[in-house]
């Protein structure tokens, strides 16, 4: 073996995933590696370039990876010695989606994918490393400290949360594939494939798959003259078939194709070749599925020009949520993705309003409050928002406020067209009560927190759950500072908030029966929002404020953090966090089924298991109630 290849093998052995391969295997790979010298600022590949036949490892120097978003070049990552990049050819057939450029003089090892593929297929650790990195788009999954040897995905969109969606994003594929008998002649099958405009057919017996035939087989085995056109299909089919279950995700399908070096997968009822054929997945289906990736949705939102555009994207999100729940993806993961997309829609609605009205006369922040402020808005519920503009001189105040009220009205009207109904309580930035200067908001929060109950019809605890959707981060921070300065030794405020949390109606009767609505359109239904979710949301907010827990608004995450801050009661908090997820899932399913907010659950339609799950999820509430009474010394409802 030559010394250069030996030197390369020695180098690779230090970094994942190569450290999972033997020196013998690495030496074999190293003999076909090309060494590329890149001068400073030289580009190796750029966005939309046709894919190379290799992926790359940095031997020395620094490579910058960047994407173009909104006409700006955004640096995604810096790759240093041992880092892998340019993996896109492994996973996709479309062109590069990023640019790789040398920041300084660099030496790169180009590893041919054809050489490396068999080592991936035979080594689950190497495959897992690629799978995990491709699916989550994190740096080196084995080494969250990023000490070196990161794996940079070329499947970049915007944030980790969006690209992890690939790991559970479901595929649409051909559910009525062309099926042919093993005794069919190649000529007949070729004609059938042409007639049905498909590039693959499943060879079946008793509706079980025994082989797959593709255009590639026709070209490589028939067109080249290796077999006559009159031969039977079993002579040229690929067998055994790679079979998968019905709800396979995009990333899983891509990796199975990679692992088995195939271009088609057969979907069967139980995922084995001994069960009924349900469909066929082609490489083309994977490329189409990538267009529904959340990152792509966010890109489309940024380019949207009308409420109609935004509505069609929001409809696709609903579809994504439904499929993800069907695939048993954790509801907290789905909430993360949904909240990013909801937030992007709100932000674009504000931008479209500004494009109509002209530039704002002062700096401002648009905050989502309530469920979207907590990143919990999976369904199309009503909109809640506030607008805070910076302080201006008295003579300008009126004109400035007029502009922002117009902005509020326009934006909430756009959001209503997208499908978010107006808030029935008027908690929106279009309401002059909730669109005002930072000084006015400071007074508002001071009043609420220091003299609670005096204007109790005005205070709503949702004003303590917010997330900036557009504007100045510093304004949001200013509001956060006012809140946390006011919670110190503020027994009166916690007394008020604690009693408010305890006042929510009990979900179960003394005899453990669900308490349902007695009158109205929702008669005999269970109000899962008011009786089950709100007590948990209120409890999590109450304890988070009292423990000075900043920057965490999500109920599930609040309970997780509280378990760390207050370990003596960790079990109660963790039970509450799980209960919250269960209840959210039941509500979301109800909402998707009835195309509404899912607030009222028809218990008659729940399965016995779901009813049991619902009842079990209500159990931690009693403990949470006791904890509130003890911590804030609340004995009775005031």
Coordinates of C-alpha atoms in Angstrom, one line a residue:
X1 CA 0.0 0.0 0.0
X2 CA 1.4 3.4 -0.9
X3 CA 2.4 5.9 1.9
X4 CA -0.1 8.6 0.8
X5 CA -3.1 6.2 1.2
X6 CA -1.6 5.1 4.5
X7 CA -1.3 8.6 5.7
X8 CA -5.0 9.3 4.7
X9 CA -6.2 6.2 6.5
X10 CA -4.3 7.2 9.7
X11 CA -5.9 10.6 9.5
X12 CA -9.5 9.4 9.0
X13 CA -9.3 6.8 11.8
X14 CA -9.3 9.7 14.3
X15 CA -12.7 11.0 13.3
X16 CA -16.3 9.7 13.3
X17 CA -17.8 7.8 11.5
X18 CA -14.5 6.5 10.1
X19 CA -13.4 5.4 13.6
X20 CA -16.0 2.6 13.3
X21 CA -14.1 1.1 10.4
X22 CA -11.1 -1.1 10.6
X23 CA -7.7 0.1 9.4
X24 CA -7.9 -2.5 6.6
X25 CA -11.3 -1.0 5.4
X26 CA -10.0 2.5 5.6
X27 CA -6.9 1.6 3.7
X28 CA -9.1 0.1 0.9
X29 CA -11.1 3.4 0.8
X30 CA -8.0 5.6 1.0
X31 CA -6.5 4.2 -2.2
X32 CA -9.4 5.7 -4.2
X33 CA -9.5 9.1 -2.4
X34 CA -8.5 12.2 -4.4
X35 CA -6.6 15.0 -2.6
X36 CA -7.9 18.4 -3.6
X37 CA -5.9 21.6 -2.9
X38 CA -8.1 24.6 -2.6
X39 CA -6.7 28.1 -2.7
X40 CA -8.1 30.8 -0.4
X41 CA -11.7 31.9 -1.5
X42 CA -11.8 29.1 -4.1
X43 CA -15.2 27.4 -4.4
X44 CA -15.5 23.6 -4.4
X45 CA -19.2 23.6 -5.3
X46 CA -22.0 26.1 -5.2
X47 CA -25.8 26.3 -5.0
X48 CA -27.5 24.6 -8.0
X49 CA -24.3 22.9 -9.1
X50 CA -24.8 19.3 -10.4
X51 CA -23.9 16.9 -7.6
X52 CA -20.3 15.5 -7.5
X53 CA -19.6 11.7 -7.3
X54 CA -17.8 12.2 -4.0
X55 CA -18.3 13.6 -0.5
X56 CA -15.6 15.5 1.3
X57 CA -13.5 15.6 4.5
X58 CA -11.4 18.6 5.5
X59 CA -7.7 17.5 6.0
X60 CA -6.5 21.0 6.8
X61 CA -7.7 24.6 6.5
X62 CA -11.3 25.9 6.9
X63 CA -14.2 25.5 4.5
X64 CA -17.2 27.8 4.8
X65 CA -20.7 26.4 4.0
X66 CA -23.3 29.0 3.1
X67 CA -26.8 29.3 1.7
X68 CA -28.6 32.2 0.0
X69 CA -31.8 33.2 1.9
X70 CA -33.7 36.3 1.0
X71 CA -30.9 37.4 -1.3
X72 CA -28.4 37.3 1.5
X73 CA -25.6 34.9 1.9
X74 CA -25.9 33.2 5.3
X75 CA -22.9 31.3 6.8
X76 CA -24.2 28.0 8.1
X77 CA -21.1 26.3 9.3
X78 CA -17.3 26.3 9.3
X79 CA -15.7 23.0 8.6
X80 CA -12.3 22.3 10.1
X81 CA -10.0 19.3 10.1
X82 CA -12.0 16.0 10.4
X83 CA -15.3 17.6 9.4
X84 CA -17.4 15.9 6.7
X85 CA -19.5 17.9 4.2
X86 CA -21.0 17.7 0.8
X87 CA -23.1 14.6 1.6
X88 CA -26.0 15.5 -0.6
X89 CA -25.2 13.0 -3.4
X90 CA -25.7 10.2 -0.8
X91 CA -29.3 11.2 -0.1
X92 CA -30.8 13.1 -3.0
X93 CA -30.7 13.5 -6.8
X94 CA -31.3 17.2 -7.1
X95 CA -28.5 19.8 -7.2
X96 CA -26.4 21.2 -4.3
X97 CA -28.4 23.5 -1.9
X98 CA -25.4 25.2 -0.5
X99 CA -22.0 26.7 -1.4
X100 CA -18.6 25.3 -0.1
X101 CA -15.8 27.9 -0.3
X102 CA -12.3 27.8 1.2
X103 CA -11.8 30.5 3.8
X104 CA -8.1 29.9 3.8
X105 CA -5.8 27.6 1.8
X106 CA -7.2 24.1 2.4
X107 CA -6.6 20.5 1.6
X108 CA -9.7 18.3 1.1
X109 CA -10.1 14.6 0.7
X110 CA -12.7 13.6 -1.9
X111 CA -14.1 10.2 -1.1
X112 CA -16.0 8.6 -4.0
X113 CA -19.5 7.6 -2.9
X114 CA -19.4 4.4 -5.0
X115 CA -16.3 3.2 -3.0
X116 CA -17.8 4.2 0.4
X117 CA -21.4 3.0 -0.1
X118 CA -20.7 -0.7 0.6
X119 CA -19.0 0.2 3.9
X120 CA -22.1 2.2 4.9
X121 CA -24.4 -0.7 4.0
X122 CA -22.3 -3.2 6.1
X123 CA -21.7 -1.1 9.2
X124 CA -24.7 0.0 11.2
X125 CA -22.7 2.5 13.3
X126 CA -21.6 4.4 10.2
X127 CA -25.1 4.3 8.8
X128 CA -26.6 5.5 12.1
X129 CA -24.1 8.4 12.2
X130 CA -25.2 9.4 8.7
X131 CA -28.8 8.8 9.4
X132 CA -28.9 10.8 12.6
X133 CA -26.9 13.6 11.2
X134 CA -29.0 13.7 8.0
X135 CA -32.3 13.5 9.9
X136 CA -31.6 16.0 12.6
X137 CA -29.1 18.2 10.8
X138 CA -27.1 18.5 14.1
X139 CA -23.3 18.5 14.2
X140 CA -21.6 15.3 15.1
X141 CA -24.4 13.4 17.0
X142 CA -21.9 11.5 19.1
X143 CA -20.2 14.6 20.2
X144 CA -22.5 17.4 21.1
X145 CA -19.5 19.5 22.3
X146 CA -18.4 19.8 18.7
X147 CA -14.8 19.0 19.4
X148 CA -14.1 18.1 15.8
X149 CA -15.2 15.5 13.4
X150 CA -18.6 17.1 12.8
X151 CA -20.9 15.9 10.1
X152 CA -22.5 18.8 8.3
X153 CA -25.7 17.9 6.5
X154 CA -26.2 19.2 3.0
X155 CA -29.9 19.0 3.5
X156 CA -30.0 22.4 5.1
X157 CA -33.1 24.5 5.4
X158 CA -33.3 26.9 8.4
X159 CA -33.1 25.5 11.9
X160 CA -32.5 22.1 13.4
X161 CA -36.1 21.7 14.3
X162 CA -37.3 22.1 10.8
X163 CA -34.9 19.6 9.3
X164 CA -35.5 17.0 12.0
X165 CA -39.0 17.1 10.6
X166 CA -37.5 15.1 7.6
X167 CA -37.1 12.2 10.0
X168 CA -40.8 11.9 10.6
X169 CA -42.2 13.6 7.5
X170 CA -44.4 11.0 5.7
X171 CA -44.2 10.3 2.0
X172 CA -46.9 10.4 -0.6
X173 CA -46.3 7.6 -3.1
X174 CA -48.1 5.5 -5.7
X175 CA -50.8 3.4 -3.9
X176 CA -52.0 1.6 -7.0
X177 CA -48.7 0.3 -8.4
X178 CA -48.4 -1.7 -11.6
X179 CA -48.3 -5.4 -10.7
X180 CA -47.2 -8.1 -13.1
X181 CA -47.0 -11.9 -12.9
X182 CA -43.7 -13.7 -12.8
X183 CA -44.6 -15.5 -16.1
X184 CA -45.1 -12.2 -18.0
X185 CA -42.9 -11.5 -21.0
X186 CA -40.5 -8.5 -20.9
X187 CA -42.1 -7.1 -24.0
X188 CA -45.6 -7.1 -22.4
X189 CA -44.3 -5.5 -19.2
X190 CA -42.4 -2.8 -21.1
X191 CA -45.7 -2.0 -22.9
X192 CA -47.6 -1.8 -19.7
X193 CA -45.0 0.4 -18.1
X194 CA -45.2 2.8 -21.1
X195 CA -49.0 2.8 -21.1
X196 CA -49.2 3.6 -17.3
X197 CA -46.3 6.1 -17.5
X198 CA -44.5 4.5 -14.6
X199 CA -40.8 3.7 -14.2
X200 CA -41.3 0.6 -12.0
X201 CA -43.5 -2.4 -11.7
X202 CA -43.8 -5.0 -8.9
X203 CA -43.6 -8.7 -9.8
X204 CA -46.2 -10.3 -7.5
X205 CA -47.6 -13.7 -6.6
X206 CA -50.9 -13.9 -4.5
X207 CA -50.4 -10.1 -4.0
X208 CA -47.0 -10.6 -2.2
X209 CA -44.0 -8.9 -3.8
X210 CA -41.3 -11.2 -5.2
X211 CA -39.4 -8.8 -7.4
X212 CA -39.2 -5.3 -8.8
X213 CA -38.6 -4.3 -12.4
X214 CA -37.5 -0.7 -13.3
X215 CA -36.6 1.3 -16.4
X216 CA -32.9 0.8 -15.4
X217 CA -33.3 -3.0 -15.7
X218 CA -34.9 -2.5 -19.1
X219 CA -32.0 -0.3 -20.3
X220 CA -29.1 -2.3 -18.7
X221 CA -30.4 -5.8 -19.5
X222 CA -32.7 -5.6 -22.5
X223 CA -31.5 -2.6 -24.5
X224 CA -27.9 -3.8 -24.3
X225 CA -28.9 -7.2 -25.8
X226 CA -28.0 -9.3 -22.7
X227 CA -31.5 -10.8 -22.8
X228 CA -34.0 -11.1 -25.6
X229 CA -37.3 -9.1 -25.4
X230 CA -39.2 -12.4 -25.3
X231 CA -37.6 -13.5 -22.1
X232 CA -39.8 -13.8 -18.9
X233 CA -39.7 -11.1 -16.4
X234 CA -38.1 -13.3 -13.6
X235 CA -34.8 -13.4 -15.6
X236 CA -34.3 -9.6 -15.2
X237 CA -36.2 -8.5 -12.1
X238 CA -34.4 -7.4 -8.9
X239 CA -35.1 -9.8 -6.1
X240 CA -35.6 -10.0 -3.1
X241 CA -37.6 -6.8 -2.9
X242 CA -36.8 -4.2 -0.2
X243 CA -40.1 -3.8 1.6
X244 CA -41.2 -1.1 4.0
X245 CA -44.2 -0.3 6.3
X246 CA -46.9 2.0 5.1
X247 CA -46.0 5.1 7.3
X248 CA -42.3 5.3 6.5
X249 CA -40.7 8.7 6.8
X250 CA -38.8 10.6 4.1
X251 CA -35.4 10.2 5.8
X252 CA -35.9 6.5 6.5
X253 CA -36.9 5.8 2.9
X254 CA -33.8 7.7 1.7
X255 CA -31.5 5.7 3.9
X256 CA -33.0 2.4 2.9
X257 CA -32.5 3.2 -0.7
X258 CA -28.9 4.2 0.1
X259 CA -28.2 1.1 2.2
X260 CA -29.6 -1.3 -0.4
X261 CA -28.5 0.6 -3.4
X262 CA -31.9 0.6 -4.9
X263 CA -34.2 3.2 -6.6
X264 CA -37.6 1.7 -5.5
X265 CA -39.1 0.4 -2.3
X266 CA -42.2 -1.8 -2.1
X267 CA -44.7 -0.8 0.6
X268 CA -46.5 -3.7 2.2
X269 CA -49.1 -4.1 4.9
X270 CA -46.7 -5.2 7.7
X271 CA -43.4 -4.2 6.1
X272 CA -42.4 -7.7 5.1
X273 CA -42.4 -9.5 1.8
X274 CA -45.0 -11.9 3.2
X275 CA -47.8 -9.5 3.3
X276 CA -50.1 -7.6 0.8
X277 CA -48.6 -5.0 -1.5
X278 CA -49.8 -1.5 -0.7
X279 CA -47.7 0.7 -3.0
X280 CA -44.3 1.6 -4.5
X281 CA -41.9 4.4 -3.5
X282 CA -39.6 5.8 -6.2
X283 CA -36.7 8.2 -5.9
X284 CA -38.9 10.8 -7.6
X285 CA -41.4 10.5 -4.7
X286 CA -38.5 11.5 -2.3
X287 CA -37.7 14.6 -4.3
X288 CA -41.4 15.6 -4.4
X289 CA -41.6 15.0 -0.6
X290 CA -38.7 17.4 0.0
X291 CA -40.9 20.2 -1.4
X292 CA -43.2 19.7 1.6
X293 CA -40.4 20.0 4.1
X294 CA -41.1 22.7 6.7
X295 CA -38.0 24.6 5.7
X296 CA -39.4 24.8 2.2
X297 CA -42.8 25.9 3.6
X298 CA -41.0 28.7 5.5
X299 CA -39.2 29.7 2.3
X300 CA -42.6 29.9 0.5
X301 CA -44.1 31.9 3.4
X302 CA -41.3 34.5 3.0
X303 CA -42.1 34.9 -0.7
X304 CA -45.9 35.0 -0.2
X305 CA -47.7 38.0 -1.6
X306 CA -51.2 37.6 -0.4
X307 CA -53.4 36.0 2.4
X308 CA -54.4 33.4 -0.1
X309 CA -50.8 32.2 -0.5
X310 CA -50.4 32.0 3.2
X311 CA -53.7 30.1 3.6
X312 CA -52.6 27.4 1.2
X313 CA -49.3 26.9 3.2
X314 CA -51.3 26.8 6.5
X315 CA -53.5 24.1 5.0
X316 CA -50.4 22.1 4.1
X317 CA -49.2 22.4 7.8
X318 CA -52.5 20.9 9.0
X319 CA -51.9 18.0 6.7
X320 CA -48.3 17.6 8.0
X321 CA -49.6 17.7 11.6
X322 CA -52.2 15.0 10.8
X323 CA -49.7 12.7 9.2
X324 CA -47.1 13.2 12.0
X325 CA -49.7 12.3 14.7
X326 CA -50.6 9.3 12.6
X327 CA -46.9 8.3 12.7
X328 CA -46.8 8.6 16.5
X329 CA -44.4 11.5 16.4
X330 CA -44.1 13.1 19.8
X331 CA -46.5 16.0 20.2
X332 CA -43.8 18.3 21.6
X333 CA -41.8 17.8 18.3
X334 CA -44.8 18.5 16.2
X335 CA -45.5 21.7 18.3
X336 CA -42.0 22.9 17.7
X337 CA -42.4 22.6 13.9
X338 CA -45.9 24.0 13.9
X339 CA -45.0 27.0 16.0
X340 CA -42.0 27.9 13.7
X341 CA -44.4 27.8 10.7
X342 CA -47.2 29.7 12.5
X343 CA -44.6 32.3 13.6
X344 CA -43.4 32.7 10.0
X345 CA -47.0 33.3 8.8
X346 CA -47.6 36.0 11.5
X347 CA -44.3 37.6 10.6
X348 CA -45.1 37.7 6.9
X349 CA -48.6 39.1 7.7
X350 CA -47.0 42.0 9.5
X351 CA -44.5 42.5 6.6
X352 CA -47.3 42.5 4.0
X353 CA -49.2 45.1 6.1
X354 CA -46.0 47.3 6.3
X355 CA -45.6 47.0 2.5
X356 CA -49.1 48.5 2.2
X357 CA -48.8 51.2 4.9
X358 CA -45.2 52.3 4.4
X359 CA -42.4 52.2 6.9
X360 CA -43.3 52.3 10.6
X361 CA -42.7 55.8 12.3
X362 CA -41.0 54.1 15.3
X363 CA -39.5 50.8 16.4
X364 CA -41.9 48.3 17.7
X365 CA -42.5 44.6 18.7
X366 CA -45.4 42.4 17.7
X367 CA -45.8 39.7 20.3
X368 CA -47.9 36.6 20.0
X369 CA -49.6 35.8 23.3
X370 CA -51.5 32.8 24.6
X371 CA -51.1 29.5 22.9
X372 CA -48.9 30.7 20.1
X373 CA -46.8 32.6 22.7
X374 CA -46.3 29.2 24.4
X375 CA -45.6 27.4 21.1
X376 CA -48.7 25.2 21.6
X377 CA -50.9 26.2 18.7
X378 CA -51.3 23.1 16.6
X379 CA -54.9 23.8 15.4
X380 CA -56.4 26.9 13.8
X381 CA -57.5 28.6 17.1
X382 CA -58.2 32.3 17.5
X383 CA -55.4 34.9 17.3
X384 CA -54.0 36.7 20.4
X385 CA -51.4 39.5 20.1
X386 CA -50.1 42.7 21.5
X387 CA -48.1 45.6 19.9
X388 CA -45.6 47.6 21.8
X389 CA -44.0 50.7 20.2
X390 CA -41.0 52.6 21.6
X391 CA -41.6 55.9 23.5
X392 CA -42.0 58.9 21.3
X393 CA -42.5 62.6 22.2
X394 CA -46.0 63.7 23.2
X395 CA -46.7 65.7 20.0
X396 CA -46.0 62.5 17.9
X397 CA -47.8 60.0 20.1
X398 CA -51.2 60.3 18.4
X399 CA -49.9 59.8 14.8
X400 CA -47.6 57.0 15.8
X401 CA -50.4 55.1 17.7
X402 CA -52.7 55.7 14.7
X403 CA -50.2 54.1 12.3
X404 CA -49.7 51.0 14.6
X405 CA -53.5 50.6 15.1
X406 CA -53.8 50.5 11.3
X407 CA -51.0 48.0 11.2
X408 CA -52.7 45.9 13.8
X409 CA -56.0 46.0 11.9
X410 CA -54.4 45.1 8.6
X411 CA -52.4 42.2 10.1
X412 CA -55.2 40.7 12.1
X413 CA -57.4 40.9 9.0
X414 CA -54.8 39.0 6.9
X415 CA -54.5 36.4 9.7
X416 CA -58.3 36.0 9.8
X417 CA -58.2 35.3 6.0
X418 CA -55.5 32.6 6.6
X419 CA -57.9 30.9 9.1
X420 CA -57.0 32.3 12.5
X421 CA -60.3 33.7 13.9
X422 CA -60.4 37.1 15.7
X423 CA -60.1 36.7 19.4
X424 CA -63.6 36.9 21.0
X425 CA -62.1 38.8 24.0
X426 CA -60.4 41.3 21.7
X427 CA -56.9 40.4 22.9
X428 CA -55.3 41.6 19.6
X429 CA -52.9 44.3 18.5
X430 CA -55.8 45.9 16.5
X431 CA -57.5 46.9 19.8
X432 CA -56.4 50.3 21.1
X433 CA -56.1 48.8 24.6
X434 CA -53.4 46.3 23.5
X435 CA -51.5 48.6 21.1
X436 CA -49.5 51.2 23.0
X437 CA -46.1 52.6 23.9
X438 CA -43.5 50.8 26.1
X439 CA -44.2 53.3 29.0
X440 CA -47.9 52.6 28.8
X441 CA -47.3 48.8 28.8
X442 CA -44.9 49.2 31.7
X443 CA -47.8 50.9 33.7
X444 CA -50.2 48.2 32.6
X445 CA -48.0 45.4 33.8
X446 CA -47.2 47.3 37.1
X447 CA -50.9 47.7 37.7
X448 CA -51.7 44.1 37.0
X449 CA -49.0 42.8 39.2
X450 CA -49.0 45.2 42.1
X451 CA -52.8 45.9 42.4
X452 CA -54.2 42.6 41.0
X453 CA -58.0 42.3 41.2
X454 CA -58.8 45.9 41.1
X455 CA -59.4 45.7 37.4
X456 CA -59.7 42.0 37.4
X457 CA -61.9 42.0 34.3
X458 CA -58.8 43.3 32.4
X459 CA -56.1 41.0 33.7
X460 CA -55.7 37.8 31.7
X461 CA -52.9 35.4 32.5
X462 CA -52.2 34.9 28.8
X463 CA -50.4 38.3 28.8
X464 CA -47.6 36.5 30.7
X465 CA -47.0 34.0 27.8
X466 CA -45.5 35.7 24.8
X467 CA -43.1 35.3 22.0
X468 CA -41.9 38.0 19.6
X469 CA -43.1 37.4 16.0
X470 CA -41.7 40.6 14.5
X471 CA -39.7 43.6 15.5
X472 CA -37.2 44.7 18.2
X473 CA -36.0 41.9 20.6
X474 CA -35.0 44.6 23.1
X475 CA -38.7 45.7 23.5
X476 CA -39.6 42.1 24.3
X477 CA -36.8 41.9 26.8
X478 CA -37.9 45.1 28.5
X479 CA -41.4 43.6 29.1
X480 CA -39.8 40.4 30.5
X481 CA -37.7 42.6 32.9
X482 CA -40.7 44.4 34.1
X483 CA -42.5 41.1 34.9
X484 CA -39.6 39.5 36.7
X485 CA -38.8 42.7 38.7
X486 CA -42.4 42.7 39.9
X487 CA -42.6 39.0 41.0
X488 CA -40.0 39.5 43.7
X489 CA -41.7 39.1 47.1
X490 CA -45.1 39.9 45.5
X491 CA -47.4 37.7 47.7
X492 CA -50.5 39.7 46.6
X493 CA -49.9 38.8 42.9
X494 CA -49.2 35.1 43.5
X495 CA -52.3 35.0 45.8
X496 CA -54.4 36.3 42.9
X497 CA -52.8 34.2 40.2
X498 CA -52.9 31.0 42.5
X499 CA -56.5 31.5 43.2
X500 CA -57.2 32.1 39.6
X501 CA -55.5 28.8 38.7
X502 CA -57.5 26.9 41.4
X503 CA -60.8 28.4 40.3
X504 CA -60.9 26.3 37.1
X505 CA -63.7 23.7 37.2
X506 CA -62.8 20.2 38.2
X507 CA -62.6 17.7 35.3
X508 CA -64.0 14.7 37.2
X509 CA -66.9 14.3 39.7
X510 CA -66.5 12.8 43.2
X511 CA -67.4 9.5 41.6
X512 CA -64.7 9.8 39.0
X513 CA -67.1 10.5 36.2
X514 CA -66.3 13.2 33.5
X515 CA -68.1 16.4 34.2
X516 CA -69.6 17.4 30.8
X517 CA -71.4 20.4 29.4
X518 CA -75.1 20.5 30.5
X519 CA -76.5 22.9 28.0
X520 CA -75.9 24.5 24.6
X521 CA -74.4 23.2 21.4
X522 CA -71.8 21.2 23.2
X523 CA -74.2 19.5 25.6
X524 CA -72.7 16.2 26.9
X525 CA -69.2 17.0 25.6
X526 CA -66.1 17.4 27.7
X527 CA -64.4 20.8 27.7
X528 CA -60.8 19.5 27.5
X529 CA -59.4 23.1 27.2
X530 CA -61.0 24.6 30.3
X531 CA -61.2 21.6 32.6
X532 CA -58.0 19.8 31.7
X533 CA -55.4 21.8 29.8
X534 CA -55.9 25.2 31.4
X535 CA -55.2 24.1 35.0
X536 CA -51.9 22.6 33.8
X537 CA -51.0 25.7 31.7
X538 CA -51.9 28.0 34.7
X539 CA -50.0 25.9 37.2
X540 CA -46.8 25.8 35.0
X541 CA -47.0 29.6 34.5
X542 CA -47.5 30.2 38.2
X543 CA -44.5 28.1 39.3
X544 CA -42.3 29.4 36.5
X545 CA -42.9 33.0 37.6
X546 CA -42.4 32.2 41.2
X547 CA -39.1 30.4 40.5
X548 CA -37.9 33.2 38.2
X549 CA -37.8 30.8 35.2
X550 CA -37.1 33.2 32.3
X551 CA -37.3 32.5 28.5
X552 CA -39.3 29.2 28.8
X553 CA -42.9 29.7 27.8
X554 CA -44.0 26.3 26.7
X555 CA -46.0 24.3 29.3
X556 CA -44.3 21.0 28.7
X557 CA -40.8 22.6 28.9
X558 CA -41.8 24.6 32.0
X559 CA -42.7 21.5 33.9
X560 CA -39.4 19.8 32.7
X561 CA -37.4 22.8 34.0
X562 CA -39.4 23.0 37.3
X563 CA -38.5 19.3 37.9
X564 CA -34.8 20.4 37.8
X565 CA -35.3 23.6 39.9
X566 CA -37.5 22.0 42.6
X567 CA -36.3 18.4 42.7
X568 CA -38.4 17.5 45.8
X569 CA -41.5 17.8 43.7
X570 CA -40.0 16.6 40.4
X571 CA -42.3 13.6 40.1
X572 CA -45.4 15.8 40.2
X573 CA -44.0 18.2 37.5
X574 CA -42.9 15.3 35.3
X575 CA -46.3 13.6 35.6
X576 CA -47.9 17.0 34.7
X577 CA -45.6 17.3 31.6
X578 CA -46.7 13.9 30.3
X579 CA -50.3 14.6 31.1
X580 CA -50.1 17.8 29.1
X581 CA -48.8 16.0 26.0
X582 CA -51.5 13.3 26.3
X583 CA -54.3 15.9 26.6
X584 CA -52.8 18.0 23.8
X585 CA -52.8 15.0 21.5
X586 CA -56.4 14.1 22.3
X587 CA -57.5 17.7 21.7
X588 CA -55.5 17.9 18.4
X589 CA -57.0 14.7 17.1
X590 CA -60.5 15.9 18.0
X591 CA -59.9 19.2 16.3
X592 CA -58.5 17.6 13.1
X593 CA -61.4 15.2 13.0
X594 CA -64.1 18.0 13.3
X595 CA -62.1 20.8 11.6
X596 CA -62.4 23.0 14.7
X597 CA -60.3 24.0 17.8
X598 CA -60.9 20.6 19.4
X599 CA -62.0 22.2 22.7
X600 CA -65.1 20.0 23.2
X601 CA -64.5 16.3 23.1
X602 CA -67.3 13.9 22.3
X603 CA -66.6 11.1 24.9
X604 CA -69.0 8.7 23.1
X605 CA -66.6 8.7 20.1
X606 CA -63.5 7.9 22.2
X607 CA -62.2 4.4 22.3
X608 CA -62.0 2.6 25.7
X609 CA -58.2 3.1 25.7
X610 CA -58.4 6.8 24.8
X611 CA -61.0 7.3 27.6
X612 CA -58.7 5.6 30.0
X613 CA -55.7 7.7 28.8
X614 CA -57.8 10.8 29.3
X615 CA -58.8 9.9 32.8
X616 CA -55.2 9.0 33.7
X617 CA -53.9 12.3 32.4
X618 CA -56.3 14.1 34.8
X619 CA -54.8 12.4 37.8
X620 CA -51.7 14.6 38.3
X621 CA -54.0 17.7 38.6
X622 CA -55.0 16.9 42.1
X623 CA -51.3 16.8 43.2
X624 CA -50.6 20.1 41.3
X625 CA -53.5 21.7 43.1
X626 CA -52.2 20.6 46.5
X627 CA -48.8 21.9 45.6
X628 CA -50.2 25.3 44.6
X629 CA -52.2 25.5 47.9
X630 CA -49.1 24.7 50.0
X631 CA -46.5 26.8 48.2
X632 CA -48.7 29.9 48.1
X633 CA -50.6 29.2 51.3
X634 CA -54.0 29.3 49.7
X635 CA -56.7 27.7 51.7
X636 CA -59.9 28.7 50.1
X637 CA -61.0 30.3 46.8
X638 CA -61.0 34.0 47.3

